[in-house]
Amino acid sequence: MEPSTFSPTIPDLSSFRFSLPSVDASGFDTQLGAAVSPGVVWLAILIVGVFAIIMTFVLRWHWTKYALNTKTEKKMTRIYLVALFLFFAILIGTALHYQSLHTGL
Amino acid sequence: MIQIPRDEKVILVLRKHWFVLAMEGFVFGFLALLPLAAMMIGGSVLNLGFDSPLATIVTAAYVIWLIALWIGFFIFWTDYYLDIWIITDKRIIDIEQQGLFSRTTSALRHDNIQDSTISQPGLIASLLGFGTIQVQSAAADVEIIIPYARSPQRVKELIMNLHDKTLDEAQTVRLAPEDLVALREASDGQPDLEELFPAHEKRQKK
């Protein structure tokens, strides 16, 4: 019986690199920028702002009316409002950035 | 604010264990980070920087999502914080916040307590020391359930001690001074009140 000549080739894994597929979305990006005006973004921010103000009043009413511990109520109010203002600051900054991009399109 | 009568002493105020809040916070945190991961992957797939309209709109949508999650977490925290069980020297008050616009308050007097049970299901409950306390009254449909209570065994012992103390006090007759005066006046020809109420007279002298 002849000796086997089968010799499997082990692939060189050191050069293997996982990479995500790349999709060209520049066309869609430009169309989206032209279709969505900054007014839409500002309207969305306004709606979210009104909702946030209403919910803030509702939550504060509960905390002041029913909470036993005013120290906890004040601490949580501070945390809640600081984070909320931060989010809205980022949102308004993003909207202003989009407005500057839109005028440049 | 909850109004407790002046002659009633608050012994313990109970809320659910912090584990409940932590688990919900974990869920909210996961929901906050998931779109961020998707945005990072999407950004590398689409090769778009922050200067593109699509990336800016997606960022704005993500911040709106974070605002909604933040408010949602605080609605949950309000519900958690306003679910309170107050144990006084006279009764157990159960205040349950259901959503934002519904609240139920019930009370169970210590002398009406029939039985109490505690359960600590699972490894986490045993390790962290929380469980469910169920307090049943003499009436079949009245009971107070305290889920996720911290140190349930100690709370149960406290409740049963207060129950025993209330029953002991109910067997002691107490007279107000004006009643005593009226009794003295009415006891014309009757045995002396010191003989009838020796313990009370001694307390008065003290």
CSV table of C-alpha atoms in Angstrom, one decimal:
chain,number,residue,atom,x,y,z
A,1,MET,CA,0.0,0.0,0.0
A,2,GLU,CA,1.4,3.4,-1.0
A,3,PRO,CA,1.8,6.0,1.8
A,4,SER,CA,-0.8,8.7,1.8
A,5,THR,CA,0.2,12.0,0.0
A,6,PHE,CA,-2.6,14.0,1.6
A,7,SER,CA,-1.2,17.0,3.4
A,8,PRO,CA,-3.8,19.5,4.4
A,9,THR,CA,-2.8,23.1,4.2
A,10,ILE,CA,-3.4,25.1,7.4
A,11,PRO,CA,-4.5,28.6,6.6
A,12,ASP,CA,-2.4,31.4,7.9
A,13,LEU,CA,-4.7,33.0,10.5
A,14,SER,CA,-2.3,35.7,11.6
A,15,SER,CA,-3.2,37.7,8.6
A,16,PHE,CA,-6.9,37.2,9.1
A,17,ARG,CA,-8.7,40.5,9.9
A,18,PHE,CA,-12.5,40.8,10.4
A,19,SER,CA,-13.8,43.9,8.8
A,20,LEU,CA,-17.4,45.2,8.5
A,21,PRO,CA,-18.7,45.6,5.0
A,22,SER,CA,-18.6,49.1,3.6
A,23,VAL,CA,-21.7,50.7,2.1
A,24,ASP,CA,-21.6,54.0,0.2
A,25,ALA,CA,-24.4,56.0,1.7
A,26,SER,CA,-23.3,59.4,0.5
A,27,GLY,CA,-26.1,59.7,-2.0
A,28,PHE,CA,-28.8,58.9,0.5
A,29,ASP,CA,-27.1,61.2,3.0
A,30,THR,CA,-27.4,64.1,0.6
A,31,GLN,CA,-31.0,63.3,-0.3
A,32,LEU,CA,-31.9,63.1,3.4
A,33,GLY,CA,-30.3,66.4,4.2
A,34,ALA,CA,-32.2,68.0,1.4
A,35,ALA,CA,-35.5,66.4,2.3
A,36,VAL,CA,-35.4,67.1,6.1
A,37,SER,CA,-35.4,70.8,6.8
A,38,PRO,CA,-34.0,72.2,10.1
A,39,GLY,CA,-37.6,73.3,10.9
A,40,VAL,CA,-38.6,69.6,11.3
A,41,VAL,CA,-35.8,69.0,13.7
A,42,TRP,CA,-36.7,72.1,15.7
A,43,LEU,CA,-40.4,71.1,15.7
A,44,ALA,CA,-39.4,67.7,17.1
A,45,ILE,CA,-37.3,69.3,19.8
A,46,LEU,CA,-40.2,71.6,20.7
A,47,ILE,CA,-42.6,68.6,21.0
A,48,VAL,CA,-40.1,66.8,23.2
A,49,GLY,CA,-39.5,69.9,25.2
A,50,VAL,CA,-43.2,70.4,25.9
A,51,PHE,CA,-43.5,66.7,26.9
A,52,ALA,CA,-40.5,67.0,29.2
A,53,ILE,CA,-41.8,70.1,30.9
A,54,ILE,CA,-45.3,68.5,31.5
A,55,MET,CA,-43.7,65.4,32.9
A,56,THR,CA,-41.3,67.4,35.1
A,57,PHE,CA,-44.3,69.3,36.6
A,58,VAL,CA,-46.1,66.0,37.1
A,59,LEU,CA,-43.1,64.3,38.8
A,60,ARG,CA,-42.3,67.3,41.0
A,61,TRP,CA,-45.9,67.5,42.1
A,62,HIS,CA,-45.7,63.9,43.2
A,63,TRP,CA,-42.4,64.3,45.0
A,64,THR,CA,-43.5,67.4,46.9
A,65,LYS,CA,-46.9,66.2,47.8
A,66,TYR,CA,-46.3,62.6,48.8
A,67,ALA,CA,-42.6,62.3,49.6
A,68,LEU,CA,-41.8,61.9,53.3
A,69,ASN,CA,-38.1,63.0,53.0
A,70,THR,CA,-37.6,66.5,51.6
A,71,LYS,CA,-33.8,66.0,51.5
A,72,THR,CA,-34.2,63.0,49.1
A,73,GLU,CA,-36.7,64.9,47.1
A,74,LYS,CA,-34.4,67.9,46.6
A,75,LYS,CA,-31.4,65.6,45.7
A,76,MET,CA,-33.4,63.7,43.1
A,77,THR,CA,-34.9,66.9,41.7
A,78,ARG,CA,-31.3,68.3,41.2
A,79,ILE,CA,-30.1,65.1,39.5
A,80,TYR,CA,-33.1,64.9,37.3
A,81,LEU,CA,-33.0,68.6,36.2
A,82,VAL,CA,-29.3,68.7,35.6
A,83,ALA,CA,-29.3,65.7,33.4
A,84,LEU,CA,-32.4,66.9,31.5
A,85,PHE,CA,-30.8,70.3,30.8
A,86,LEU,CA,-27.6,68.5,29.6
A,87,PHE,CA,-29.6,66.4,27.2
A,88,PHE,CA,-31.4,69.4,25.9
A,89,ALA,CA,-28.2,71.3,25.5
A,90,ILE,CA,-26.8,68.5,23.4
A,91,LEU,CA,-30.0,68.3,21.4
A,92,ILE,CA,-30.0,72.0,20.7
A,93,GLY,CA,-26.3,71.9,19.7
A,94,THR,CA,-27.1,69.0,17.3
A,95,ALA,CA,-30.0,70.9,15.8
A,96,LEU,CA,-27.8,74.0,15.3
A,97,HIS,CA,-25.1,71.9,13.7
A,98,TYR,CA,-27.7,70.3,11.4
A,99,GLN,CA,-28.9,73.8,10.5
A,100,SER,CA,-25.4,74.9,9.6
A,101,LEU,CA,-25.0,71.7,7.5
A,102,HIS,CA,-28.3,72.2,5.8
A,103,THR,CA,-27.5,75.8,4.7
A,104,GLY,CA,-24.3,74.5,3.3
A,105,LEU,CA,-26.0,71.8,1.1
B,1,MET,CA,-47.8,64.6,52.7
B,2,ILE,CA,-49.1,61.6,54.8
B,3,GLN,CA,-50.8,62.8,58.0
B,4,ILE,CA,-50.0,60.7,61.0
B,5,PRO,CA,-52.0,61.6,64.2
B,6,ARG,CA,-49.9,63.1,67.0
B,7,ASP,CA,-50.6,60.3,69.4
B,8,GLU,CA,-49.4,57.7,67.0
B,9,LYS,CA,-45.6,57.0,66.9
B,10,VAL,CA,-43.9,56.0,63.6
B,11,ILE,CA,-41.6,53.1,64.3
B,12,LEU,CA,-40.5,52.0,60.9
B,13,VAL,CA,-40.8,53.3,57.3
B,14,LEU,CA,-40.3,50.5,54.7
B,15,ARG,CA,-39.6,50.7,51.0
B,16,LYS,CA,-38.7,48.0,48.6
B,17,HIS,CA,-35.1,46.8,48.5
B,18,TRP,CA,-32.6,48.7,46.4
B,19,PHE,CA,-32.2,45.7,44.2
B,20,VAL,CA,-35.6,46.5,42.5
B,21,LEU,CA,-34.3,49.9,41.5
B,22,ALA,CA,-30.9,48.5,40.4
B,23,MET,CA,-32.5,45.9,38.2
B,24,GLU,CA,-34.7,48.5,36.5
B,25,GLY,CA,-31.8,50.9,36.2
B,26,PHE,CA,-29.8,48.1,34.5
B,27,VAL,CA,-32.6,47.6,32.0
B,28,PHE,CA,-32.8,51.3,31.2
B,29,GLY,CA,-29.0,51.5,30.9
B,30,PHE,CA,-29.1,48.6,28.5
B,31,LEU,CA,-31.8,50.3,26.4
B,32,ALA,CA,-29.7,53.5,26.4
B,33,LEU,CA,-26.5,51.8,25.3
B,34,LEU,CA,-28.0,49.6,22.6
B,35,PRO,CA,-28.7,52.3,20.1
B,36,LEU,CA,-25.2,53.7,20.7
B,37,ALA,CA,-23.6,50.4,19.8
B,38,ALA,CA,-25.8,50.3,16.7
B,39,MET,CA,-24.8,53.9,15.8
B,40,MET,CA,-21.1,53.0,16.1
B,41,ILE,CA,-21.4,50.0,13.9
B,42,GLY,CA,-23.6,51.8,11.4
B,43,GLY,CA,-21.1,54.7,11.3
B,44,SER,CA,-18.2,52.4,10.4
B,45,VAL,CA,-20.3,50.5,7.8
B,46,LEU,CA,-21.6,53.6,6.2
B,47,ASN,CA,-18.3,55.6,6.5
B,48,LEU,CA,-20.1,58.7,7.7
B,49,GLY,CA,-18.7,61.3,10.0
B,50,PHE,CA,-20.6,63.7,12.3
B,51,ASP,CA,-20.6,66.2,9.5
B,52,SER,CA,-23.1,64.3,7.5
B,53,PRO,CA,-26.9,65.1,7.8
B,54,LEU,CA,-27.7,61.4,8.4
B,55,ALA,CA,-25.4,61.2,11.4
B,56,THR,CA,-26.7,64.5,12.8
B,57,ILE,CA,-30.3,63.4,12.5
B,58,VAL,CA,-29.5,60.0,14.1
B,59,THR,CA,-27.7,61.7,16.9
B,60,ALA,CA,-30.6,64.0,17.6
B,61,ALA,CA,-33.0,61.0,17.5
B,62,TYR,CA,-30.7,59.2,20.0
B,63,VAL,CA,-30.7,62.2,22.4
B,64,ILE,CA,-34.5,62.3,22.2
B,65,TRP,CA,-34.5,58.6,23.0
B,66,LEU,CA,-32.2,59.2,26.0
B,67,ILE,CA,-34.6,62.0,27.3
B,68,ALA,CA,-37.5,59.6,27.0
B,69,LEU,CA,-35.6,56.9,28.9
B,70,TRP,CA,-34.5,59.4,31.6
B,71,ILE,CA,-38.1,60.5,32.2
B,72,GLY,CA,-39.2,56.9,32.1
B,73,PHE,CA,-36.7,55.9,34.7
B,74,PHE,CA,-37.8,58.8,37.0
B,75,ILE,CA,-41.5,57.7,36.6
B,76,PHE,CA,-40.4,54.3,37.7
B,77,TRP,CA,-38.3,55.8,40.6
B,78,THR,CA,-41.4,57.8,41.7
B,79,ASP,CA,-43.5,54.7,41.7
B,80,TYR,CA,-40.7,52.9,43.7
B,81,TYR,CA,-40.2,55.8,46.1
B,82,LEU,CA,-43.9,56.4,46.8
B,83,ASP,CA,-44.7,52.7,47.6
B,84,ILE,CA,-44.3,52.9,51.4
B,85,TRP,CA,-45.2,50.8,54.3
B,86,ILE,CA,-45.3,52.7,57.6
B,87,ILE,CA,-45.3,50.7,60.8
B,88,THR,CA,-46.6,52.7,63.7
B,89,ASP,CA,-47.3,51.7,67.3
B,90,LYS,CA,-51.0,51.3,66.4
B,91,ARG,CA,-51.2,50.0,62.8
B,92,ILE,CA,-49.5,49.2,59.5
B,93,ILE,CA,-50.2,51.7,56.7
B,94,ASP,CA,-49.8,50.4,53.2
B,95,ILE,CA,-49.5,53.2,50.6
B,96,GLU,CA,-49.2,51.9,47.0
B,97,GLN,CA,-48.6,54.2,44.1
B,98,GLN,CA,-50.0,52.7,40.9
B,99,GLY,CA,-48.7,54.5,37.9
B,100,LEU,CA,-48.7,58.3,38.2
B,101,PHE,CA,-52.3,59.1,38.9
B,102,SER,CA,-53.5,56.3,41.1
B,103,ARG,CA,-52.7,55.7,44.7
B,104,THR,CA,-54.3,53.4,47.3
B,105,THR,CA,-53.8,53.6,51.0
B,106,SER,CA,-54.9,50.9,53.4
B,107,ALA,CA,-54.2,50.3,57.1
B,108,LEU,CA,-54.3,47.3,59.3
B,109,ARG,CA,-54.5,47.7,63.1
B,110,HIS,CA,-52.1,45.6,65.1
B,111,ASP,CA,-54.9,44.0,67.2
B,112,ASN,CA,-56.6,42.8,63.9
B,113,ILE,CA,-53.5,40.9,62.8
B,114,GLN,CA,-54.1,37.2,62.6
B,115,ASP,CA,-50.8,35.9,61.1
B,116,SER,CA,-47.7,36.9,59.2
B,117,THR,CA,-45.7,34.9,56.7
B,118,ILE,CA,-42.3,35.7,55.0
B,119,SER,CA,-40.9,34.2,51.9
B,120,GLN,CA,-37.4,34.6,50.4
B,121,PRO,CA,-37.5,32.9,47.0
B,122,GLY,CA,-34.2,32.4,45.2
B,123,LEU,CA,-30.5,32.8,45.7
B,124,ILE,CA,-30.4,36.6,45.2
B,125,ALA,CA,-33.1,37.2,47.7
B,126,SER,CA,-31.3,35.1,50.3
B,127,LEU,CA,-27.9,36.7,49.6
B,128,LEU,CA,-29.2,40.3,49.6
B,129,GLY,CA,-31.6,39.7,52.4
B,130,PHE,CA,-35.0,40.7,51.1
B,131,GLY,CA,-38.3,38.9,50.8
B,132,THR,CA,-42.0,39.2,50.8
B,133,ILE,CA,-43.9,39.7,54.1
B,134,GLN,CA,-47.6,38.8,54.1
B,135,VAL,CA,-49.7,40.1,57.1
B,136,GLN,CA,-53.2,38.6,57.4
B,137,SER,CA,-56.0,40.1,59.3
B,138,ALA,CA,-58.9,38.4,61.0
B,139,ALA,CA,-61.1,39.3,58.0
B,140,ALA,CA,-60.4,37.0,55.1
B,141,ASP,CA,-60.0,39.6,52.4
B,142,VAL,CA,-57.8,42.1,54.3
B,143,GLU,CA,-54.1,41.6,54.1
B,144,ILE,CA,-51.0,43.6,53.6
B,145,ILE,CA,-48.3,42.3,51.3
B,146,ILE,CA,-44.8,43.9,51.5
B,147,PRO,CA,-42.8,42.7,48.5
B,148,TYR,CA,-39.0,43.0,48.4
B,149,ALA,CA,-38.8,44.1,52.0
B,150,ARG,CA,-35.3,44.4,53.5
B,151,SER,CA,-34.6,42.1,56.5
B,152,PRO,CA,-38.1,40.4,56.4
B,153,GLN,CA,-37.5,38.3,59.4
B,154,ARG,CA,-36.7,41.3,61.6
B,155,VAL,CA,-39.7,43.2,60.3
B,156,LYS,CA,-42.0,40.3,60.9
B,157,GLU,CA,-40.7,40.0,64.5
B,158,LEU,CA,-41.3,43.7,64.9
B,159,ILE,CA,-44.9,43.4,63.6
B,160,MET,CA,-45.7,40.4,65.8
B,161,ASN,CA,-44.2,42.1,68.9
B,162,LEU,CA,-46.3,45.2,68.3
B,163,HIS,CA,-49.3,42.9,67.8
B,164,ASP,CA,-48.6,41.2,71.2
B,165,LYS,CA,-48.1,44.5,72.9
B,166,THR,CA,-51.4,45.9,71.5
B,167,LEU,CA,-53.2,42.8,72.8
B,168,ASP,CA,-51.6,43.1,76.2
B,169,GLU,CA,-52.5,46.8,76.5
B,170,ALA,CA,-56.1,46.0,75.5
B,171,GLN,CA,-56.4,44.0,78.7
B,172,THR,CA,-55.4,46.9,80.9
B,173,VAL,CA,-58.1,49.2,82.1
B,174,ARG,CA,-57.2,52.9,82.1
B,175,LEU,CA,-59.3,55.7,83.6
B,176,ALA,CA,-59.0,59.3,82.9
B,177,PRO,CA,-58.8,61.6,86.0
B,178,GLU,CA,-62.2,63.1,85.4
B,179,ASP,CA,-63.7,59.6,85.2
B,180,LEU,CA,-62.0,58.8,88.5
B,181,VAL,CA,-63.5,61.9,90.1
B,182,ALA,CA,-67.0,60.9,88.8
B,183,LEU,CA,-66.6,57.4,90.2
B,184,ARG,CA,-65.5,58.7,93.6
B,185,GLU,CA,-68.6,60.9,93.7
B,186,ALA,CA,-70.8,58.0,92.6
B,187,SER,CA,-69.2,55.6,95.0
B,188,ASP,CA,-71.1,57.0,98.1
B,189,GLY,CA,-71.2,54.0,100.5
B,190,GLN,CA,-69.2,51.9,98.1
B,191,PRO,CA,-65.7,50.4,98.9
B,192,ASP,CA,-62.8,52.9,98.6
B,193,LEU,CA,-61.4,53.3,95.1
B,194,GLU,CA,-57.9,52.5,96.3
B,195,GLU,CA,-59.1,49.1,97.0
B,196,LEU,CA,-60.8,48.7,93.6
B,197,PHE,CA,-58.0,50.3,91.5
B,198,PRO,CA,-54.8,50.0,93.5
B,199,ALA,CA,-52.4,49.9,90.4
B,200,HIS,CA,-53.9,53.1,88.9
B,201,GLU,CA,-53.7,55.0,92.2
B,202,LYS,CA,-50.1,54.1,92.6
B,203,ARG,CA,-49.3,55.3,89.0
B,204,GLN,CA,-51.2,58.6,89.7
B,205,LYS,CA,-49.1,59.2,92.9
B,206,LYS,CA,-45.9,58.7,90.9
